[in-house]
Amino acid sequence: MSRDTALVTADWVEEHLNDENIVLIEVDEDTEAYDKGHIPTAIKIDWTKDLKDGVRHDFISKERLEQLLSERGVGNDDTIVFYGGNNNWFAAYAYWFLKYYGHENVRLLGRGRKKWERVSPGLAHEVP
């Protein structure tokens, strides 16, 4: 793995917003940030509710992760691009979480949500 395969730029995301097999997922330390505006087509994963086991202080199981992603319309062949605030803090958590469970097509938006807000055409409020 290298920086070139782990990160994508805001320009790259903008160019691929409508690609069928690219899924943007916001995972933010501020779990309400997505609702205030997000990258168009992005879906939300709430790290406090979706990625933490409700009983044990641990990750959810691989089976529960597969179910979660399937419910959100994410397939095995999709490339997932995570982003979030606070320099991708929880987006990176989700990135490594998927890598841990064997999903190879995972990327991070370099510089996260702040970079997108500075250089992009804007945030969306529609939930895909």
CSV table of C-alpha atoms in Angstrom, one decimal:
chain,number,residue,atom,x,y,z
A,1,MET,CA,0.0,0.0,0.0
A,2,SER,CA,1.2,3.5,-0.8
A,3,ARG,CA,0.0,7.0,-0.5
A,4,ASP,CA,-1.1,6.8,-4.2
A,5,THR,CA,-3.3,3.8,-3.6
A,6,ALA,CA,-4.7,5.0,-0.2
A,7,LEU,CA,-5.6,8.6,-0.9
A,8,VAL,CA,-7.7,10.3,-3.5
A,9,THR,CA,-7.9,14.1,-4.2
A,10,ALA,CA,-11.0,16.3,-4.1
A,11,ASP,CA,-10.6,16.7,-7.8
A,12,TRP,CA,-10.7,12.9,-8.2
A,13,VAL,CA,-13.8,12.7,-6.1
A,14,GLU,CA,-15.5,15.4,-8.1
A,15,GLU,CA,-14.6,13.6,-11.4
A,16,HIS,CA,-16.1,10.3,-10.0
A,17,LEU,CA,-19.2,11.5,-8.2
A,18,ASN,CA,-21.5,9.7,-10.6
A,19,ASP,CA,-19.4,6.5,-11.1
A,20,GLU,CA,-21.6,3.5,-10.4
A,21,ASN,CA,-18.9,1.6,-8.4
A,22,ILE,CA,-17.6,4.5,-6.3
A,23,VAL,CA,-19.2,4.9,-2.9
A,24,LEU,CA,-18.5,8.0,-0.8
A,25,ILE,CA,-19.0,7.5,2.9
A,26,GLU,CA,-18.8,10.2,5.6
A,27,VAL,CA,-17.7,9.0,9.0
A,28,ASP,CA,-17.2,12.0,11.2
A,29,GLU,CA,-16.3,12.5,14.9
A,30,ASP,CA,-19.2,15.0,14.8
A,31,THR,CA,-22.0,12.5,14.0
A,32,GLU,CA,-24.4,15.4,13.0
A,33,ALA,CA,-22.0,17.0,10.5
A,34,TYR,CA,-23.4,14.9,7.6
A,35,ASP,CA,-26.9,16.2,8.3
A,36,LYS,CA,-25.7,19.8,7.9
A,37,GLY,CA,-24.3,19.1,4.5
A,38,HIS,CA,-22.2,16.4,2.8
A,39,ILE,CA,-20.5,15.6,-0.5
A,40,PRO,CA,-23.2,14.8,-3.1
A,41,THR,CA,-24.0,11.1,-3.3
A,42,ALA,CA,-22.2,10.4,0.0
A,43,ILE,CA,-23.9,8.1,2.5
A,44,LYS,CA,-23.4,8.3,6.3
A,45,ILE,CA,-22.0,5.8,8.7
A,46,ASP,CA,-22.3,6.8,12.4
A,47,TRP,CA,-19.2,5.4,14.1
A,48,THR,CA,-21.0,5.5,17.5
A,49,LYS,CA,-24.0,3.5,16.4
A,50,ASP,CA,-22.9,1.6,13.3
A,51,LEU,CA,-19.3,0.5,14.0
A,52,LYS,CA,-19.2,-0.1,17.7
A,53,ASP,CA,-20.5,-3.3,19.2
A,54,GLY,CA,-23.4,-2.5,21.5
A,55,VAL,CA,-22.3,-5.0,24.2
A,56,ARG,CA,-18.5,-5.4,23.9
A,57,HIS,CA,-16.1,-2.5,23.7
A,58,ASP,CA,-15.0,-3.7,20.3
A,59,PHE,CA,-15.6,-3.6,16.5
A,60,ILE,CA,-18.8,-5.0,15.2
A,61,SER,CA,-18.4,-8.4,13.6
A,62,LYS,CA,-17.5,-9.0,10.0
A,63,GLU,CA,-21.1,-10.3,9.4
A,64,ARG,CA,-22.6,-7.2,10.9
A,65,LEU,CA,-20.3,-4.9,8.8
A,66,GLU,CA,-21.3,-6.8,5.7
A,67,GLN,CA,-25.0,-6.4,6.6
A,68,LEU,CA,-24.5,-2.7,7.3
A,69,LEU,CA,-22.8,-2.0,4.0
A,70,SER,CA,-25.3,-4.1,2.1
A,71,GLU,CA,-28.2,-2.1,3.7
A,72,ARG,CA,-26.5,1.1,2.5
A,73,GLY,CA,-26.2,-0.3,-1.0
A,74,VAL,CA,-22.5,-1.0,-0.9
A,75,GLY,CA,-21.3,-4.0,-2.9
A,76,ASN,CA,-18.2,-6.2,-2.8
A,77,ASP,CA,-16.9,-4.7,-6.0
A,78,ASP,CA,-17.4,-1.1,-5.0
A,79,THR,CA,-14.5,1.3,-4.3
A,80,ILE,CA,-15.3,3.0,-1.0
A,81,VAL,CA,-13.9,6.5,-0.4
A,82,PHE,CA,-14.1,7.6,3.3
A,83,TYR,CA,-13.9,11.2,4.4
A,84,GLY,CA,-14.8,13.2,7.5
A,85,GLY,CA,-13.8,16.1,9.7
A,86,ASN,CA,-10.9,16.6,12.0
A,87,ASN,CA,-8.4,15.5,9.4
A,88,ASN,CA,-10.3,12.2,8.7
A,89,TRP,CA,-9.9,11.0,12.2
A,90,PHE,CA,-12.9,8.6,12.2
A,91,ALA,CA,-12.8,8.2,8.4
A,92,ALA,CA,-9.4,6.7,8.9
A,93,TYR,CA,-10.8,4.5,11.6
A,94,ALA,CA,-13.4,3.2,9.2
A,95,TYR,CA,-10.8,2.8,6.5
A,96,TRP,CA,-8.6,0.5,8.7
A,97,PHE,CA,-11.7,-1.3,9.9
A,98,LEU,CA,-12.6,-2.3,6.4
A,99,LYS,CA,-9.0,-3.2,5.6
A,100,TYR,CA,-8.9,-5.4,8.7
A,101,TYR,CA,-11.9,-7.3,7.5
A,102,GLY,CA,-10.4,-7.7,4.0
A,103,HIS,CA,-12.1,-5.1,1.8
A,104,GLU,CA,-9.4,-4.1,-0.6
A,105,ASN,CA,-11.1,-1.2,-2.6
A,106,VAL,CA,-10.9,1.4,0.2
A,107,ARG,CA,-9.5,5.0,-0.1
A,108,LEU,CA,-9.5,8.2,1.9
A,109,LEU,CA,-10.2,11.6,0.6
A,110,GLY,CA,-7.0,13.5,1.2
A,111,ARG,CA,-7.5,16.2,3.8
A,112,GLY,CA,-11.1,15.1,4.3
A,113,ARG,CA,-14.1,17.3,4.6
A,114,LYS,CA,-12.3,20.6,5.1
A,115,LYS,CA,-10.5,20.2,1.8
A,116,TRP,CA,-13.8,19.4,0.0
A,117,GLU,CA,-15.4,22.5,1.5
A,118,ARG,CA,-12.6,24.7,0.3
A,119,VAL,CA,-12.3,23.6,-3.3
A,120,SER,CA,-15.6,21.9,-4.2
A,121,PRO,CA,-18.8,23.1,-5.8
A,122,GLY,CA,-20.5,22.7,-2.4
A,123,LEU,CA,-22.3,20.4,0.0
A,124,ALA,CA,-25.5,18.5,-0.6
A,125,HIS,CA,-28.4,18.0,1.8
A,126,GLU,CA,-30.2,15.2,-0.1
A,127,VAL,CA,-29.7,11.8,1.3
A,128,PRO,CA,-29.1,9.2,-1.5
